[in-house]
């Protein structure tokens, strides 16, 4: 019996309600028995005086001790009988109400318990019904939010597996086809053929490296060397590194930094990595003769760094997903443009690194052919 009450919340609530009722009834009875004699004497005192003045009943004074004692006994018995019936009625009503309220409390908890079991079995679309606005309703709402997050994570996991498989299948198919052509004598054993095979193998290697980096970044399996940093030195490093890529496409790479910019608190290597990903992405999707501009400005307690380009732009419906893993704005443009560099997760890594610094990253674009602007913030050194 004790184990039953320990394991069931409804039983605990019902037991607590009944305990309160019993204590209340005991206190009521004890208090009434303690107060009853004095109260009886006080209220019957007037009648005793009247009886002494000759208003007796049947020749016997109403205020005589024997008569008063018998009257008190009869009154007490009737009072106790009425009190007993009242206490029993109160206990029955209270027990029924306690059972009703305990079930109303336990029902949503039980529903969440069953939903939790179904989620544990892999049914991430499970939800519980939210009723009211009390603490249990808030708990149910938080539970639904958790279930939605788990569902999103599971969807991302499945999509990641599919995307990785797709990304690996393409270069592997090219390598396999080239090797079969070499073995069958269809393809000539020239440097160009070997370079194509090497390029596809290098593409697989870059994808694996980026996946490892993404895993480390999202798991925070690294340490940041946070210290005051001059953003101009990071921008100079990135522009120098990517200058050959800009020159090969005849793209103008401009830098617009004010001379009095405050220093930021960041890990220099990671800040350079974020800038490299964003500027390299802008160069990749900007046609020949375009312009890529790196600028910075103060925004309250943060420094906002922006990378604007005159490239192909991003349709509005894709802006919210541009930082997702392997997300493609246009599948037709992904192969040719991805062949030149990225694995499709550079922006995802950039977002994770910026958020690890306590900053925020976003993208703006007026549509296709209107260029894009990637911006992120980093905290200013005090």
Coordinates of C-alpha atoms in Angstrom, one line a residue:
X1 CA 0.0 0.0 0.0
X2 CA 2.8 2.4 0.9
X3 CA 4.5 1.7 -2.5
X4 CA 1.3 2.5 -4.3
X5 CA 1.2 6.0 -2.7
X6 CA 4.9 6.5 -3.5
X7 CA 4.5 5.7 -7.1
X8 CA 1.2 7.6 -8.0
X9 CA 0.9 11.3 -7.9
X10 CA -2.9 11.2 -7.8
X11 CA -2.8 8.9 -4.8
X12 CA -0.4 11.4 -3.0
X13 CA -2.7 14.3 -3.8
X14 CA -5.8 12.4 -2.7
X15 CA -4.1 11.3 0.5
X16 CA -2.9 14.9 1.3
X17 CA -6.5 16.2 0.7
X18 CA -7.9 13.5 3.0
X19 CA -5.3 14.2 5.7
X20 CA -6.2 17.9 5.6
X21 CA -9.9 17.0 5.9
X22 CA -9.4 14.6 8.8
X23 CA -7.3 17.1 10.7
X24 CA -9.9 19.8 10.1
X25 CA -12.7 17.6 11.4
X26 CA -10.7 16.6 14.5
X27 CA -9.9 20.2 15.2
X28 CA -13.6 21.1 14.7
X29 CA -14.7 18.4 17.1
X30 CA -12.1 19.2 19.8
X31 CA -12.8 22.9 19.6
X32 CA -16.5 22.4 19.8
X33 CA -16.2 20.1 22.9
X34 CA -13.9 22.5 24.6
X35 CA -16.0 25.6 23.9
X36 CA -19.5 24.0 24.3
X37 CA -19.8 24.0 28.2
X38 CA -18.8 27.6 28.6
X39 CA -21.0 28.7 25.7
X40 CA -23.9 26.7 27.1
X41 CA -23.6 28.3 30.5
X42 CA -23.3 31.7 29.1
X43 CA -26.4 31.5 26.8
X44 CA -28.5 29.6 29.4
X45 CA -27.6 32.1 32.2
X46 CA -30.5 34.4 31.3
X47 CA -33.0 31.6 31.4
X48 CA -31.7 30.5 34.8
X49 CA -32.4 34.1 36.2
X50 CA -36.0 34.0 34.8
X51 CA -36.6 30.6 36.4
X52 CA -35.5 31.9 39.8
X53 CA -38.1 34.7 39.5
X54 CA -40.8 32.1 39.5
X55 CA -41.3 31.1 35.9
X56 CA -40.9 27.4 36.6
X57 CA -42.1 24.5 34.5
X58 CA -44.5 22.1 36.3
X59 CA -43.5 23.2 39.7
X60 CA -39.8 22.5 39.2
X61 CA -37.5 25.5 38.6
X62 CA -36.0 25.6 35.1
X63 CA -32.7 26.8 36.7
X64 CA -32.4 23.9 39.2
X65 CA -29.1 22.0 38.9
X66 CA -30.6 18.7 38.1
X67 CA -32.7 20.1 35.3
X68 CA -29.8 22.1 33.9
X69 CA -27.5 19.1 34.0
X70 CA -30.1 17.0 32.1
X71 CA -30.7 19.8 29.6
X72 CA -26.9 20.2 29.0
X73 CA -26.6 16.4 28.4
X74 CA -29.4 16.4 26.0
X75 CA -28.1 19.4 24.2
X76 CA -24.6 18.0 23.9
X77 CA -25.9 14.7 22.6
X78 CA -27.9 16.4 19.9
X79 CA -25.1 18.7 19.1
X80 CA -22.6 15.8 18.7
X81 CA -25.1 13.9 16.6
X82 CA -25.6 16.9 14.3
X83 CA -21.8 17.5 14.2
X84 CA -21.1 13.8 13.3
X85 CA -23.5 13.9 10.4
X86 CA -22.1 17.2 9.2
X87 CA -18.5 15.9 9.5
X88 CA -19.4 12.8 7.5
X89 CA -21.2 14.8 4.8
X90 CA -18.2 17.2 4.7
X91 CA -15.8 14.3 4.4
X92 CA -17.8 12.6 1.6
X93 CA -18.1 15.8 -0.4
X94 CA -14.4 16.7 0.2
X95 CA -13.3 13.2 -0.8
X96 CA -15.3 13.4 -4.0
X97 CA -13.8 16.9 -4.8
X98 CA -10.3 15.7 -3.9
X99 CA -10.7 12.7 -6.3
X100 CA -11.9 15.0 -9.0
X101 CA -9.2 17.6 -8.6
X102 CA -6.4 15.0 -8.2
X103 CA -7.5 13.4 -11.5
X104 CA -7.5 16.7 -13.2
X105 CA -3.9 17.3 -12.1
X106 CA -2.7 13.8 -12.9
X107 CA -4.4 13.5 -16.3
X108 CA -2.0 15.9 -18.2
X109 CA 1.0 14.5 -16.4
X110 CA 0.0 11.0 -17.4
X111 CA -0.6 12.2 -21.0
X112 CA 2.9 13.7 -21.0
X113 CA 4.3 10.4 -19.6
X114 CA 2.7 8.4 -22.4
X115 CA 3.9 10.9 -25.0
X116 CA 7.4 10.8 -23.6
X117 CA 7.4 7.0 -24.0
X118 CA 6.3 7.3 -27.6
X119 CA 9.0 9.9 -28.3
X120 CA 11.5 7.5 -26.8
X121 CA 10.3 4.9 -29.3
X122 CA 11.1 7.3 -32.1
X123 CA 7.7 8.9 -32.8
X124 CA 9.0 12.5 -32.7
X125 CA 5.7 13.9 -34.1
X126 CA 4.0 13.2 -30.7
X127 CA 2.3 16.2 -29.0
X128 CA 0.2 16.7 -25.9
X129 CA -2.9 18.9 -25.7
X130 CA -2.5 22.2 -23.9
X131 CA -5.4 23.3 -21.7
X132 CA -5.5 26.4 -19.7
X133 CA -2.6 28.7 -18.7
X134 CA -1.5 27.2 -15.3
X135 CA 1.9 25.6 -14.5
X136 CA 0.8 22.2 -16.0
X137 CA -0.3 24.0 -19.2
X138 CA 3.1 25.7 -19.4
X139 CA 4.8 22.4 -18.8
X140 CA 2.8 20.8 -21.6
X141 CA 3.7 23.7 -23.9
X142 CA 7.4 23.3 -23.1
X143 CA 7.1 19.6 -23.7
X144 CA 5.6 20.3 -27.2
X145 CA 8.5 22.7 -27.9
X146 CA 11.0 20.0 -26.8
X147 CA 9.3 17.5 -29.0
X148 CA 9.4 19.9 -32.0
X149 CA 13.1 20.5 -31.5
X150 CA 13.7 16.7 -31.3
X151 CA 11.7 16.3 -34.5
X152 CA 13.8 19.0 -36.2
X153 CA 17.0 17.4 -35.1
X154 CA 15.9 14.0 -36.3
X155 CA 14.9 15.5 -39.7
X156 CA 18.3 17.3 -39.9
X157 CA 20.1 14.0 -39.1
X158 CA 18.3 12.2 -41.8
X159 CA 18.9 15.0 -44.3
X160 CA 22.5 15.1 -43.3
X161 CA 23.0 11.4 -44.0
X162 CA 21.2 11.9 -47.4
X163 CA 23.3 14.9 -48.3
X164 CA 26.6 13.4 -47.3
X165 CA 25.7 10.3 -49.3
X166 CA 24.8 12.4 -52.3
X167 CA 28.0 14.5 -52.0
X168 CA 30.2 11.5 -51.7
X169 CA 28.4 9.6 -54.5
X170 CA 29.1 12.2 -57.2
X171 CA 32.9 12.3 -57.0
X172 CA 33.1 8.6 -56.3
X173 CA 31.1 7.9 -59.4
X174 CA 33.4 10.2 -61.4
X175 CA 36.5 8.4 -60.0
X176 CA 35.1 5.0 -60.7
X177 CA 34.0 6.0 -64.3
X178 CA 37.5 7.4 -65.0
X179 CA 39.2 4.3 -63.6
X180 CA 37.0 2.0 -65.7
X181 CA 37.7 4.1 -68.7
X182 CA 41.5 3.8 -68.1
X183 CA 41.2 0.0 -67.6
X184 CA 39.2 -0.5 -70.7
X185 CA 41.4 1.8 -72.8
X186 CA 38.5 4.2 -73.5
X187 CA 40.3 7.1 -71.7
X188 CA 43.8 8.0 -72.5
X189 CA 46.4 7.7 -69.7
X190 CA 47.2 11.4 -69.8
X191 CA 48.0 14.0 -67.2
X192 CA 44.6 15.6 -67.8
X193 CA 42.8 12.3 -66.9
X194 CA 44.9 11.9 -63.8
X195 CA 44.3 15.5 -62.8
X196 CA 40.5 15.0 -63.1
X197 CA 40.7 11.9 -60.8
X198 CA 42.9 13.8 -58.4
X199 CA 40.5 16.7 -58.3
X200 CA 37.5 14.4 -57.5
X201 CA 39.6 12.7 -54.8
X202 CA 40.6 16.1 -53.4
X203 CA 36.9 17.1 -53.4
X204 CA 36.1 14.1 -51.2
X205 CA 39.0 15.0 -48.9
X206 CA 37.7 18.5 -48.5
X207 CA 34.2 17.2 -47.7
X208 CA 35.5 14.9 -45.0
X209 CA 37.6 17.6 -43.5
X210 CA 34.7 20.1 -43.5
X211 CA 32.4 17.5 -41.9
X212 CA 35.0 16.8 -39.1
X213 CA 35.3 20.6 -38.6
X214 CA 31.6 21.0 -38.5
X215 CA 31.3 18.2 -35.9
X216 CA 33.9 19.8 -33.7
X217 CA 32.4 23.2 -34.0
X218 CA 28.8 22.2 -33.3
X219 CA 29.9 20.0 -30.4
X220 CA 32.1 22.9 -29.0
X221 CA 35.0 20.4 -29.0
X222 CA 37.6 23.2 -29.2
X223 CA 38.8 26.1 -27.1
X224 CA 38.7 29.7 -28.1
X225 CA 41.7 31.9 -27.4
X226 CA 39.6 35.0 -26.7
X227 CA 41.6 38.2 -26.6
X228 CA 41.5 41.8 -27.8
X229 CA 41.9 41.8 -31.6
X230 CA 42.2 44.4 -34.4
X231 CA 39.7 43.5 -37.1
X232 CA 41.7 45.3 -39.7
X233 CA 44.5 42.7 -39.4
X234 CA 42.1 39.9 -39.8
X235 CA 40.6 41.5 -42.9
X236 CA 44.1 42.1 -44.4
X237 CA 45.0 38.4 -43.9
X238 CA 41.8 37.2 -45.6
X239 CA 42.0 39.6 -48.6
X240 CA 45.7 38.7 -49.1
X241 CA 44.8 35.0 -49.0
X242 CA 41.9 35.3 -51.5
X243 CA 43.4 37.9 -53.8
X244 CA 44.4 35.3 -56.4
X245 CA 40.9 34.0 -56.6
X246 CA 39.5 37.5 -57.0
X247 CA 42.1 38.3 -59.7
X248 CA 41.4 35.1 -61.6
X249 CA 37.7 36.1 -62.0
X250 CA 38.5 39.8 -62.4
X251 CA 36.5 40.7 -59.3
X252 CA 37.3 43.9 -57.4
X253 CA 37.9 43.1 -53.7
X254 CA 37.3 46.4 -51.8
X255 CA 38.0 47.0 -48.1
X256 CA 36.2 49.9 -46.3
X257 CA 37.3 50.1 -42.7
X258 CA 37.2 53.2 -40.6
X259 CA 40.6 54.0 -39.0
X260 CA 39.1 54.4 -35.4
X261 CA 37.3 51.0 -35.1
X262 CA 37.4 49.5 -31.6
X263 CA 39.1 46.2 -30.9
X264 CA 37.0 43.1 -30.7
X265 CA 37.1 40.1 -28.3
X266 CA 37.7 37.1 -30.5
X267 CA 39.8 34.1 -31.4
X268 CA 42.0 35.4 -34.2
X269 CA 42.2 32.0 -36.1
X270 CA 38.4 31.5 -35.9
X271 CA 37.6 35.1 -36.8
X272 CA 39.9 34.7 -39.9
X273 CA 38.1 31.4 -40.7
X274 CA 34.7 33.1 -40.6
X275 CA 35.9 35.9 -42.8
X276 CA 37.5 33.5 -45.2
X277 CA 34.3 31.5 -45.5
X278 CA 32.1 34.5 -46.1
X279 CA 34.5 36.4 -48.5
X280 CA 35.2 33.1 -50.4
X281 CA 31.5 32.5 -50.7
X282 CA 31.0 36.0 -52.1
X283 CA 33.7 35.5 -54.6
X284 CA 32.4 32.1 -55.6
X285 CA 28.9 33.4 -56.4
X286 CA 29.9 36.7 -58.0
X287 CA 30.4 36.7 -61.8
X288 CA 33.4 38.2 -63.5
X289 CA 33.7 41.9 -63.3
X290 CA 31.8 42.1 -60.0
X291 CA 32.6 43.7 -56.7
X292 CA 33.0 42.3 -53.2
X293 CA 33.2 44.8 -50.4
X294 CA 34.3 44.1 -46.8
X295 CA 33.2 46.8 -44.3
X296 CA 32.8 47.2 -40.6
X297 CA 30.9 49.6 -38.3
X298 CA 30.2 49.8 -34.6
X299 CA 26.7 48.6 -33.4
X300 CA 26.3 49.4 -29.7
X301 CA 28.5 46.9 -27.8
X302 CA 29.4 44.9 -30.9
X303 CA 31.3 45.4 -34.1
X304 CA 29.4 44.6 -37.2
X305 CA 31.4 43.2 -40.2
X306 CA 29.6 43.0 -43.6
X307 CA 30.6 41.3 -46.8
X308 CA 28.6 42.7 -49.8
X309 CA 28.7 41.4 -53.3
X310 CA 27.2 42.1 -56.7
X311 CA 26.6 38.4 -57.4
X312 CA 23.6 36.2 -58.2
X313 CA 21.6 37.1 -55.1
X314 CA 19.3 34.9 -53.0
X315 CA 15.5 34.6 -53.4
X316 CA 13.7 35.8 -50.2
X317 CA 12.2 32.3 -49.5
X318 CA 15.7 30.9 -49.2
X319 CA 17.2 33.4 -46.8
X320 CA 16.1 31.6 -43.6
X321 CA 17.8 28.3 -44.7
X322 CA 21.0 29.6 -46.2
X323 CA 23.1 28.6 -43.2
X324 CA 21.7 25.0 -43.1
X325 CA 24.0 22.1 -44.0
X326 CA 24.3 21.4 -47.7
X327 CA 21.4 23.8 -48.5
X328 CA 21.2 24.6 -52.1
X329 CA 19.4 27.8 -53.4
X330 CA 19.4 26.3 -56.8
X331 CA 20.4 22.7 -57.5
X332 CA 21.4 23.5 -61.0
X333 CA 24.0 25.9 -59.9
X334 CA 25.4 23.8 -57.1
X335 CA 27.6 21.4 -59.1
X336 CA 29.4 23.9 -61.3
X337 CA 30.0 26.4 -58.5
X338 CA 30.7 23.9 -55.8
X339 CA 33.3 22.2 -57.9
X340 CA 35.5 25.3 -57.5
X341 CA 35.7 25.0 -53.7
X342 CA 33.1 24.6 -51.0
X343 CA 31.5 21.5 -49.6
X344 CA 28.2 23.3 -48.8
X345 CA 28.7 23.6 -45.1
X346 CA 31.1 26.6 -44.9
X347 CA 28.3 28.9 -43.9
X348 CA 27.1 26.5 -41.3
X349 CA 30.6 26.4 -39.7
X350 CA 30.7 30.2 -39.9
X351 CA 27.4 30.5 -38.0
X352 CA 28.5 28.1 -35.3
X353 CA 31.8 30.0 -34.8
X354 CA 30.1 33.4 -34.6
X355 CA 27.6 32.2 -32.1
X356 CA 30.4 30.6 -30.0
X357 CA 31.8 34.1 -29.7
X358 CA 28.4 35.4 -28.5
X359 CA 27.7 37.1 -31.8
X360 CA 25.0 36.9 -34.5
X361 CA 25.1 36.3 -38.2
X362 CA 22.6 36.9 -40.9
X363 CA 22.2 37.5 -44.7
X364 CA 20.3 40.0 -46.7
X365 CA 19.4 40.0 -50.4
X366 CA 16.8 41.8 -52.5
X367 CA 16.5 38.8 -54.8
X368 CA 18.1 37.0 -57.8
X369 CA 20.7 39.2 -59.6
X370 CA 20.6 41.8 -56.8
X371 CA 23.7 40.6 -54.9
X372 CA 23.9 39.6 -51.2
X373 CA 25.1 41.0 -48.0
X374 CA 26.4 38.7 -45.2
X375 CA 26.9 40.3 -41.8
X376 CA 27.9 39.2 -38.4
X377 CA 28.7 40.8 -35.0
X378 CA 31.5 40.2 -32.5
X379 CA 31.7 41.8 -29.0
X380 CA 33.8 44.9 -28.5
X381 CA 36.7 44.7 -26.1
X382 CA 36.0 46.9 -23.0

